[in-house]
Amino acid sequence: MKVSEAVASRRSVRGFLDRPVAPEVIRRVVERAARAPSGGNVQPWHIAVLGGAALDEFKAIMRRRLVEAPEGEKTDYDIYPANLVAPYRDYRYELGEQLYAELGVPREDKAGRLRWFARNYQFFDAPVALFCSINRIMGPPQWSDLGMYLQTVMLLLREEGLDSCPQECWSRYPQTVGGFIGLPPERMLFCGMAIGHADPDAPANRLRPKRAPLEAFAEFRGI
Ligand SMILES: Cc1cc2nc3c(=O)[nH]c(=O)nc-3n(C[C@H](O)[C@H](O)[C@H](O)COP(=O)(O)O)c2cc1C
């Protein structure tokens, strides 16, 4: 697979087939992705992978937690700034509308939307899950390194015929995730990721979020 094919075919998949993934594939991807660059080569990523019985156990815990604490737990960071301005706010709004249109859940059906969002906390039935954490001393440059690592994981997964969905929704349950994966106090959770084979019949997987046109985000001078 060419890099451009991996980039073009990677998308956030929100419905997975009940089809196992070989553990050695995941180990290979997690290891190879560490070729991602990081400022000063500090390699600030820490990865915990769950599958099989461990994942089943964690998903059962999450089913209970969602009932006990539907609003989530004390969070370590805000996913979006409170004052998200245009055009970013519009992009975010459009994504939500497009997703729920594919799912046939109208805006007024708040309970339906929440129920669907809760599927995040079962990793959309993916057979493998990954969590990424970072030492609390790290700042924005090291957080950007996490993005490079995670995108490299997602592209390598494409080469292995696998799909993924990065999930920062997990930042709403940092204590439950941290307790389960044994996160030391000096580290904080960034995000999770669902990994597996996309279910081609899942309505959510029809979603193809657009991107802003080139002129909206790039300038070229002298070339
Ligand atoms: C760091 C990060 C966290 C994300 N968290 C979630 C999430 O919690 N739940 C979800 O359904 N999608 C999540 N997404 C997926 C985005 O919605 C998606 O990347 C965006 O809409 C573009 O769509 P595409 O990935 O299919 O190209 C996340 C993406 C990133 C990069």
PDB file of C-alpha atoms and ligand atoms in Angstrom:
ATOM      1  CA  MET A   1       0.000   0.000   0.000  1.00  0.00           C
ATOM      2  CA  LYS A   2       1.253   3.459  -0.870  1.00  0.00           C
ATOM      3  CA  VAL A   3       1.367   6.078   1.875  1.00  0.00           C
ATOM      4  CA  SER A   4      -1.133   8.150  -0.096  1.00  0.00           C
ATOM      5  CA  GLU A   5      -3.533   5.191  -0.171  1.00  0.00           C
ATOM      6  CA  ALA A   6      -3.212   4.686   3.568  1.00  0.00           C
ATOM      7  CA  VAL A   7      -3.860   8.400   4.152  1.00  0.00           C
ATOM      8  CA  ALA A   8      -6.839   8.488   1.803  1.00  0.00           C
ATOM      9  CA  SER A   9      -8.443   5.324   3.141  1.00  0.00           C
ATOM     10  CA  ARG A  10      -8.007   6.060   6.847  1.00  0.00           C
ATOM     11  CA  ARG A  11     -11.219   7.259   8.369  1.00  0.00           C
ATOM     12  CA  SER A  12     -12.823   7.090  11.758  1.00  0.00           C
ATOM     13  CA  VAL A  13     -14.763   3.846  11.865  1.00  0.00           C
ATOM     14  CA  ARG A  14     -17.663   3.628  14.311  1.00  0.00           C
ATOM     15  CA  GLY A  15     -18.870   0.082  13.802  1.00  0.00           C
ATOM     16  CA  PHE A  16     -16.680  -3.023  13.720  1.00  0.00           C
ATOM     17  CA  LEU A  17     -17.137  -6.638  12.656  1.00  0.00           C
ATOM     18  CA  ASP A  18     -16.957  -9.419  15.221  1.00  0.00           C
ATOM     19  CA  ARG A  19     -13.698 -10.575  13.664  1.00  0.00           C
ATOM     20  CA  PRO A  20     -10.537 -11.101  15.733  1.00  0.00           C
ATOM     21  CA  VAL A  21      -7.253  -9.306  15.131  1.00  0.00           C
ATOM     22  CA  ALA A  22      -3.997 -11.216  15.508  1.00  0.00           C
ATOM     23  CA  PRO A  23      -2.082  -9.970  18.586  1.00  0.00           C
ATOM     24  CA  GLU A  24       1.210  -9.951  16.663  1.00  0.00           C
ATOM     25  CA  VAL A  25      -0.252  -7.475  14.148  1.00  0.00           C
ATOM     26  CA  ILE A  26      -1.086  -5.027  16.916  1.00  0.00           C
ATOM     27  CA  ARG A  27       2.321  -5.461  18.558  1.00  0.00           C
ATOM     28  CA  ARG A  28       4.014  -4.849  15.206  1.00  0.00           C
ATOM     29  CA  VAL A  29       2.029  -1.675  14.549  1.00  0.00           C
ATOM     30  CA  VAL A  30       2.502  -0.261  18.049  1.00  0.00           C
ATOM     31  CA  GLU A  31       6.246  -0.890  17.797  1.00  0.00           C
ATOM     32  CA  ARG A  32       6.705   0.401  14.233  1.00  0.00           C
ATOM     33  CA  ALA A  33       4.693   3.553  14.883  1.00  0.00           C
ATOM     34  CA  ALA A  34       7.404   4.629  17.299  1.00  0.00           C
ATOM     35  CA  ARG A  35       9.379   5.629  14.197  1.00  0.00           C
ATOM     36  CA  ALA A  36       7.155   8.726  14.380  1.00  0.00           C
ATOM     37  CA  PRO A  37       9.200  11.860  15.018  1.00  0.00           C
ATOM     38  CA  SER A  38       9.134  13.671  18.346  1.00  0.00           C
ATOM     39  CA  GLY A  39      10.846  16.897  19.316  1.00  0.00           C
ATOM     40  CA  GLY A  40      14.239  16.049  20.869  1.00  0.00           C
ATOM     41  CA  ASN A  41      13.304  12.390  20.327  1.00  0.00           C
ATOM     42  CA  VAL A  42      11.680  12.459  23.780  1.00  0.00           C
ATOM     43  CA  GLN A  43       9.070   9.884  22.594  1.00  0.00           C
ATOM     44  CA  PRO A  44       6.448  11.045  25.091  1.00  0.00           C
ATOM     45  CA  TRP A  45       3.813   8.429  24.151  1.00  0.00           C
ATOM     46  CA  HIS A  46       2.772   5.631  26.492  1.00  0.00           C
ATOM     47  CA  ILE A  47       0.464   2.985  25.095  1.00  0.00           C
ATOM     48  CA  ALA A  48      -1.751   0.397  26.777  1.00  0.00           C
ATOM     49  CA  VAL A  49      -3.497  -2.153  24.557  1.00  0.00           C
ATOM     50  CA  LEU A  50      -6.567  -4.144  25.604  1.00  0.00           C
ATOM     51  CA  GLY A  51      -8.019  -7.196  23.903  1.00  0.00           C
ATOM     52  CA  GLY A  52      -9.711 -10.506  24.717  1.00  0.00           C
ATOM     53  CA  ALA A  53     -10.769 -11.054  28.335  1.00  0.00           C
ATOM     54  CA  ALA A  54      -9.151  -7.798  29.523  1.00  0.00           C
ATOM     55  CA  LEU A  55     -11.204  -5.786  27.045  1.00  0.00           C
ATOM     56  CA  ASP A  56     -14.406  -7.665  27.970  1.00  0.00           C
ATOM     57  CA  GLU A  57     -13.765  -6.950  31.638  1.00  0.00           C
ATOM     58  CA  PHE A  58     -13.133  -3.266  30.982  1.00  0.00           C
ATOM     59  CA  LYS A  59     -16.226  -2.906  28.797  1.00  0.00           C
ATOM     60  CA  ALA A  60     -18.357  -4.431  31.570  1.00  0.00           C
ATOM     61  CA  ILE A  61     -16.906  -1.891  34.025  1.00  0.00           C
ATOM     62  CA  MET A  62     -17.728   0.912  31.593  1.00  0.00           C
ATOM     63  CA  ARG A  63     -21.319  -0.249  31.191  1.00  0.00           C
ATOM     64  CA  ARG A  64     -21.711   0.135  34.965  1.00  0.00           C
ATOM     65  CA  ARG A  65     -19.818   3.449  35.082  1.00  0.00           C
ATOM     66  CA  LEU A  66     -22.043   5.012  32.448  1.00  0.00           C
ATOM     67  CA  VAL A  67     -25.049   4.300  34.676  1.00  0.00           C
ATOM     68  CA  GLU A  68     -23.319   5.413  37.899  1.00  0.00           C
ATOM     69  CA  ALA A  69     -21.659   8.510  36.449  1.00  0.00           C
ATOM     70  CA  PRO A  70     -23.423   9.460  33.195  1.00  0.00           C
ATOM     71  CA  GLU A  71     -21.844  12.923  33.253  1.00  0.00           C
ATOM     72  CA  GLY A  72     -18.347  11.480  33.465  1.00  0.00           C
ATOM     73  CA  GLU A  73     -15.607  12.051  36.030  1.00  0.00           C
ATOM     74  CA  LYS A  74     -13.282  14.878  36.999  1.00  0.00           C
ATOM     75  CA  THR A  75     -11.386  15.576  33.796  1.00  0.00           C
ATOM     76  CA  ASP A  76      -7.731  16.453  33.290  1.00  0.00           C
ATOM     77  CA  TYR A  77      -8.229  18.570  30.183  1.00  0.00           C
ATOM     78  CA  ASP A  78     -10.968  20.162  28.089  1.00  0.00           C
ATOM     79  CA  ILE A  79     -11.475  18.496  24.731  1.00  0.00           C
ATOM     80  CA  TYR A  80     -12.494  21.774  23.055  1.00  0.00           C
ATOM     81  CA  PRO A  81     -11.946  25.362  24.118  1.00  0.00           C
ATOM     82  CA  ALA A  82     -15.092  26.869  25.652  1.00  0.00           C
ATOM     83  CA  ASN A  83     -14.966  29.668  23.083  1.00  0.00           C
ATOM     84  CA  LEU A  84     -14.527  27.560  19.943  1.00  0.00           C
ATOM     85  CA  VAL A  85     -14.935  30.170  17.207  1.00  0.00           C
ATOM     86  CA  ALA A  86     -15.762  30.026  13.501  1.00  0.00           C
ATOM     87  CA  PRO A  87     -14.767  28.252  11.340  1.00  0.00           C
ATOM     88  CA  TYR A  88     -13.744  25.473  13.771  1.00  0.00           C
ATOM     89  CA  ARG A  89     -17.087  25.597  15.586  1.00  0.00           C
ATOM     90  CA  ASP A  90     -18.897  25.213  12.255  1.00  0.00           C
ATOM     91  CA  TYR A  91     -16.773  22.254  11.221  1.00  0.00           C
ATOM     92  CA  ARG A  92     -17.565  20.560  14.522  1.00  0.00           C
ATOM     93  CA  TYR A  93     -21.283  21.282  14.219  1.00  0.00           C
ATOM     94  CA  GLU A  94     -21.387  19.963  10.637  1.00  0.00           C
ATOM     95  CA  LEU A  95     -19.680  16.752  11.692  1.00  0.00           C
ATOM     96  CA  GLY A  96     -22.290  16.083  14.379  1.00  0.00           C
ATOM     97  CA  GLU A  97     -25.155  16.844  12.012  1.00  0.00           C
ATOM     98  CA  GLN A  98     -23.725  14.637   9.262  1.00  0.00           C
ATOM     99  CA  LEU A  99     -23.108  11.744  11.639  1.00  0.00           C
ATOM    100  CA  TYR A 100     -26.556  11.826  13.198  1.00  0.00           C
ATOM    101  CA  ALA A 101     -28.166  12.236   9.759  1.00  0.00           C
ATOM    102  CA  GLU A 102     -26.493   8.973   8.664  1.00  0.00           C
ATOM    103  CA  LEU A 103     -27.774   7.366  11.855  1.00  0.00           C
ATOM    104  CA  GLY A 104     -31.261   8.820  11.446  1.00  0.00           C
ATOM    105  CA  VAL A 105     -31.224  10.388  14.930  1.00  0.00           C
ATOM    106  CA  PRO A 106     -32.745  13.895  14.770  1.00  0.00           C
ATOM    107  CA  ARG A 107     -31.473  16.866  16.768  1.00  0.00           C
ATOM    108  CA  GLU A 108     -34.530  16.859  19.088  1.00  0.00           C
ATOM    109  CA  ASP A 109     -33.856  13.242  20.089  1.00  0.00           C
ATOM    110  CA  LYS A 110     -31.257  14.128  22.735  1.00  0.00           C
ATOM    111  CA  ALA A 111     -31.645  10.756  24.472  1.00  0.00           C
ATOM    112  CA  GLY A 112     -31.121   8.940  21.171  1.00  0.00           C
ATOM    113  CA  ARG A 113     -27.989  10.945  20.437  1.00  0.00           C
ATOM    114  CA  LEU A 114     -26.626  10.291  23.929  1.00  0.00           C
ATOM    115  CA  ARG A 115     -27.392   6.581  23.611  1.00  0.00           C
ATOM    116  CA  TRP A 116     -25.503   6.491  20.371  1.00  0.00           C
ATOM    117  CA  PHE A 117     -22.571   8.481  21.763  1.00  0.00           C
ATOM    118  CA  ALA A 118     -22.344   5.937  24.591  1.00  0.00           C
ATOM    119  CA  ARG A 119     -21.279   3.354  21.999  1.00  0.00           C
ATOM    120  CA  ASN A 120     -17.913   5.102  22.139  1.00  0.00           C
ATOM    121  CA  TYR A 121     -17.499   3.538  25.577  1.00  0.00           C
ATOM    122  CA  GLN A 122     -17.824   0.055  24.106  1.00  0.00           C
ATOM    123  CA  PHE A 123     -15.256   0.957  21.434  1.00  0.00           C
ATOM    124  CA  PHE A 124     -18.006   0.538  18.831  1.00  0.00           C
ATOM    125  CA  ASP A 125     -17.625  -3.252  19.392  1.00  0.00           C
ATOM    126  CA  ALA A 126     -14.017  -3.268  18.170  1.00  0.00           C
ATOM    127  CA  PRO A 127     -11.980  -6.324  19.235  1.00  0.00           C
ATOM    128  CA  VAL A 128      -8.916  -4.284  20.226  1.00  0.00           C
ATOM    129  CA  ALA A 129      -8.565  -1.031  22.135  1.00  0.00           C
ATOM    130  CA  LEU A 130      -5.626   1.208  22.814  1.00  0.00           C
ATOM    131  CA  PHE A 131      -5.062   4.017  25.312  1.00  0.00           C
ATOM    132  CA  CYS A 132      -2.463   6.745  24.971  1.00  0.00           C
ATOM    133  CA  SER A 133      -1.157   8.646  27.989  1.00  0.00           C
ATOM    134  CA  ILE A 134       1.529  11.238  28.628  1.00  0.00           C
ATOM    135  CA  ASN A 135       3.568  12.482  31.571  1.00  0.00           C
ATOM    136  CA  ARG A 136       1.862  15.482  33.172  1.00  0.00           C
ATOM    137  CA  ILE A 137       5.022  17.593  32.914  1.00  0.00           C
ATOM    138  CA  MET A 138       4.760  17.612  29.115  1.00  0.00           C
ATOM    139  CA  GLY A 139       3.450  20.619  27.212  1.00  0.00           C
ATOM    140  CA  PRO A 140       1.841  21.333  23.814  1.00  0.00           C
ATOM    141  CA  PRO A 141       4.918  20.351  21.759  1.00  0.00           C
ATOM    142  CA  GLN A 142       4.972  16.874  23.319  1.00  0.00           C
ATOM    143  CA  TRP A 143       1.200  16.541  22.947  1.00  0.00           C
ATOM    144  CA  SER A 144       1.658  17.164  19.232  1.00  0.00           C
ATOM    145  CA  ASP A 145       4.162  14.299  19.234  1.00  0.00           C
ATOM    146  CA  LEU A 146       1.357  12.039  20.479  1.00  0.00           C
ATOM    147  CA  GLY A 147      -0.645  13.020  17.409  1.00  0.00           C
ATOM    148  CA  MET A 148       2.208  12.010  15.151  1.00  0.00           C
ATOM    149  CA  TYR A 149       2.539   8.662  16.877  1.00  0.00           C
ATOM    150  CA  LEU A 150      -1.195   7.973  16.773  1.00  0.00           C
ATOM    151  CA  GLN A 151      -1.578   8.929  13.110  1.00  0.00           C
ATOM    152  CA  THR A 152       1.335   6.620  12.303  1.00  0.00           C
ATOM    153  CA  VAL A 153      -0.491   3.823  14.154  1.00  0.00           C
ATOM    154  CA  MET A 154      -3.648   4.481  12.153  1.00  0.00           C
ATOM    155  CA  LEU A 155      -1.812   4.488   8.821  1.00  0.00           C
ATOM    156  CA  LEU A 156       0.085   1.290   9.633  1.00  0.00           C
ATOM    157  CA  LEU A 157      -3.240  -0.289  10.615  1.00  0.00           C
ATOM    158  CA  ARG A 158      -4.505   0.478   7.115  1.00  0.00           C
ATOM    159  CA  GLU A 159      -1.515  -1.380   5.682  1.00  0.00           C
ATOM    160  CA  GLU A 160      -2.552  -4.370   7.828  1.00  0.00           C
ATOM    161  CA  GLY A 161      -6.113  -4.122   6.468  1.00  0.00           C
ATOM    162  CA  LEU A 162      -7.416  -2.719   9.744  1.00  0.00           C
ATOM    163  CA  ASP A 163      -9.516   0.288  10.697  1.00  0.00           C
ATOM    164  CA  SER A 164      -9.601   2.533  13.711  1.00  0.00           C
ATOM    165  CA  CYS A 165     -11.307   5.364  15.524  1.00  0.00           C
ATOM    166  CA  PRO A 166      -9.305   7.721  17.735  1.00  0.00           C
ATOM    167  CA  GLN A 167     -11.394   8.597  20.804  1.00  0.00           C
ATOM    168  CA  GLU A 168     -10.821  11.533  23.101  1.00  0.00           C
ATOM    169  CA  CYS A 169     -14.200  10.820  24.714  1.00  0.00           C
ATOM    170  CA  TRP A 170     -12.201   8.637  27.098  1.00  0.00           C
ATOM    171  CA  SER A 171     -10.875  11.781  28.730  1.00  0.00           C
ATOM    172  CA  ARG A 172     -14.300  11.980  30.422  1.00  0.00           C
ATOM    173  CA  TYR A 173     -13.520   8.831  32.432  1.00  0.00           C
ATOM    174  CA  PRO A 174      -9.836   9.252  33.333  1.00  0.00           C
ATOM    175  CA  GLN A 175     -10.103   7.658  36.787  1.00  0.00           C
ATOM    176  CA  THR A 176     -11.836   4.513  35.534  1.00  0.00           C
ATOM    177  CA  VAL A 177      -9.445   4.101  32.601  1.00  0.00           C
ATOM    178  CA  GLY A 178      -6.415   4.984  34.728  1.00  0.00           C
ATOM    179  CA  GLY A 179      -7.448   2.541  37.461  1.00  0.00           C
ATOM    180  CA  PHE A 180      -7.904  -0.280  34.976  1.00  0.00           C
ATOM    181  CA  ILE A 181      -4.700   0.174  32.998  1.00  0.00           C
ATOM    182  CA  GLY A 182      -2.663   1.067  36.075  1.00  0.00           C
ATOM    183  CA  LEU A 183      -1.787   4.608  35.052  1.00  0.00           C
ATOM    184  CA  PRO A 184       0.779   6.038  37.491  1.00  0.00           C
ATOM    185  CA  PRO A 185      -0.162   9.392  39.096  1.00  0.00           C
ATOM    186  CA  GLU A 186       2.405  11.325  37.072  1.00  0.00           C
ATOM    187  CA  ARG A 187       0.727  10.360  33.829  1.00  0.00           C
ATOM    188  CA  MET A 188      -2.539  11.547  32.318  1.00  0.00           C
ATOM    189  CA  LEU A 189      -4.773   9.949  29.752  1.00  0.00           C
ATOM    190  CA  PHE A 190      -4.961  11.589  26.350  1.00  0.00           C
ATOM    191  CA  CYS A 191      -7.241   9.334  24.319  1.00  0.00           C
ATOM    192  CA  GLY A 192      -8.330   5.866  23.378  1.00  0.00           C
ATOM    193  CA  MET A 193      -8.567   4.159  20.006  1.00  0.00           C
ATOM    194  CA  ALA A 194     -10.886   1.439  18.738  1.00  0.00           C
ATOM    195  CA  ILE A 195      -9.203  -1.009  16.344  1.00  0.00           C
ATOM    196  CA  GLY A 196     -10.600  -3.759  14.147  1.00  0.00           C
ATOM    197  CA  HIS A 197     -12.273  -4.507  10.825  1.00  0.00           C
ATOM    198  CA  ALA A 198     -14.862  -1.971   9.687  1.00  0.00           C
ATOM    199  CA  ASP A 199     -18.432  -3.221   9.443  1.00  0.00           C
ATOM    200  CA  PRO A 200     -19.394  -2.148   5.906  1.00  0.00           C
ATOM    201  CA  ASP A 201     -23.097  -2.266   6.840  1.00  0.00           C
ATOM    202  CA  ALA A 202     -22.848   0.022   9.880  1.00  0.00           C
ATOM    203  CA  PRO A 203     -24.690   3.265   8.968  1.00  0.00           C
ATOM    204  CA  ALA A 204     -22.125   5.371  10.890  1.00  0.00           C
ATOM    205  CA  ASN A 205     -19.445   4.129   8.518  1.00  0.00           C
ATOM    206  CA  ARG A 206     -21.122   5.877   5.608  1.00  0.00           C
ATOM    207  CA  LEU A 207     -19.900   9.158   7.080  1.00  0.00           C
ATOM    208  CA  ARG A 208     -17.259  10.955   4.998  1.00  0.00           C
ATOM    209  CA  PRO A 209     -16.508  14.250   6.753  1.00  0.00           C
ATOM    210  CA  LYS A 210     -15.401  16.915   4.286  1.00  0.00           C
ATOM    211  CA  ARG A 211     -12.280  18.996   4.687  1.00  0.00           C
ATOM    212  CA  ALA A 212     -11.867  22.703   4.259  1.00  0.00           C
ATOM    213  CA  PRO A 213     -10.498  23.642   0.816  1.00  0.00           C
ATOM    214  CA  LEU A 214      -6.752  24.150   0.501  1.00  0.00           C
ATOM    215  CA  GLU A 215      -7.030  27.970   0.368  1.00  0.00           C
ATOM    216  CA  ALA A 216      -8.803  27.967   3.742  1.00  0.00           C
ATOM    217  CA  PHE A 217      -5.798  26.679   5.636  1.00  0.00           C
ATOM    218  CA  ALA A 218      -2.653  27.016   3.495  1.00  0.00           C
ATOM    219  CA  GLU A 219      -0.702  29.828   1.924  1.00  0.00           C
ATOM    220  CA  PHE A 220       2.053  29.451  -0.613  1.00  0.00           C
ATOM    221  CA  ARG A 221       4.713  32.005  -1.408  1.00  0.00           C
ATOM    222  CA  GLY A 222       7.467  31.620  -3.927  1.00  0.00           C
ATOM    223  CA  ILE A 223       6.263  28.180  -5.017  1.00  0.00           C
TER     224      ILE A 223
HETATM  225  C1  LIG B   1      -7.583  13.030  18.873  1.00  0.00           C
HETATM  226  C2  LIG B   1      -8.901  12.639  18.285  1.00  0.00           C
HETATM  227  C3  LIG B   1      -9.944  12.278  19.106  1.00  0.00           C
HETATM  228  C4  LIG B   1     -11.181  11.882  18.578  1.00  0.00           C
HETATM  229  N1  LIG B   1     -12.180  11.471  19.421  1.00  0.00           N
HETATM  230  C5  LIG B   1     -13.319  10.938  18.916  1.00  0.00           C
HETATM  231  C6  LIG B   1     -14.286  10.355  19.788  1.00  0.00           C
HETATM  232  O1  LIG B   1     -14.158  10.392  21.002  1.00  0.00           O
HETATM  233  N2  LIG B   1     -15.357   9.768  19.227  1.00  0.00           N
HETATM  234  C7  LIG B   1     -15.558   9.718  17.870  1.00  0.00           C
HETATM  235  O2  LIG B   1     -16.556   9.134  17.429  1.00  0.00           O
HETATM  236  N3  LIG B   1     -14.645  10.266  17.016  1.00  0.00           N
HETATM  237  C8  LIG B   1     -13.539  10.854  17.511  1.00  0.00           C
HETATM  238  N4  LIG B   1     -12.570  11.380  16.660  1.00  0.00           N
HETATM  239  C9  LIG B   1     -12.760  11.270  15.205  1.00  0.00           C
HETATM  240  C10 LIG B   1     -13.046  12.610  14.535  1.00  0.00           C
HETATM  241  O3  LIG B   1     -14.394  12.952  14.688  1.00  0.00           O
HETATM  242  C11 LIG B   1     -12.672  12.453  13.046  1.00  0.00           C
HETATM  243  O4  LIG B   1     -11.290  12.262  12.940  1.00  0.00           O
HETATM  244  C12 LIG B   1     -13.065  13.643  12.184  1.00  0.00           C
HETATM  245  O5  LIG B   1     -14.462  13.830  12.191  1.00  0.00           O
HETATM  246  C13 LIG B   1     -12.600  13.440  10.727  1.00  0.00           C
HETATM  247  O6  LIG B   1     -13.166  12.257  10.209  1.00  0.00           O
HETATM  248  P1  LIG B   1     -12.285  11.055   9.679  1.00  0.00           P
HETATM  249  O7  LIG B   1     -11.346  10.648  10.792  1.00  0.00           O
HETATM  250  O8  LIG B   1     -13.281   9.958   9.372  1.00  0.00           O
HETATM  251  O9  LIG B   1     -11.546  11.525   8.486  1.00  0.00           O
HETATM  252  C14 LIG B   1     -11.364  11.841  17.167  1.00  0.00           C
HETATM  253  C15 LIG B   1     -10.296  12.235  16.343  1.00  0.00           C
HETATM  254  C16 LIG B   1      -9.093  12.625  16.885  1.00  0.00           C
HETATM  255  C17 LIG B   1      -7.953  13.010  15.970  1.00  0.00           C
END
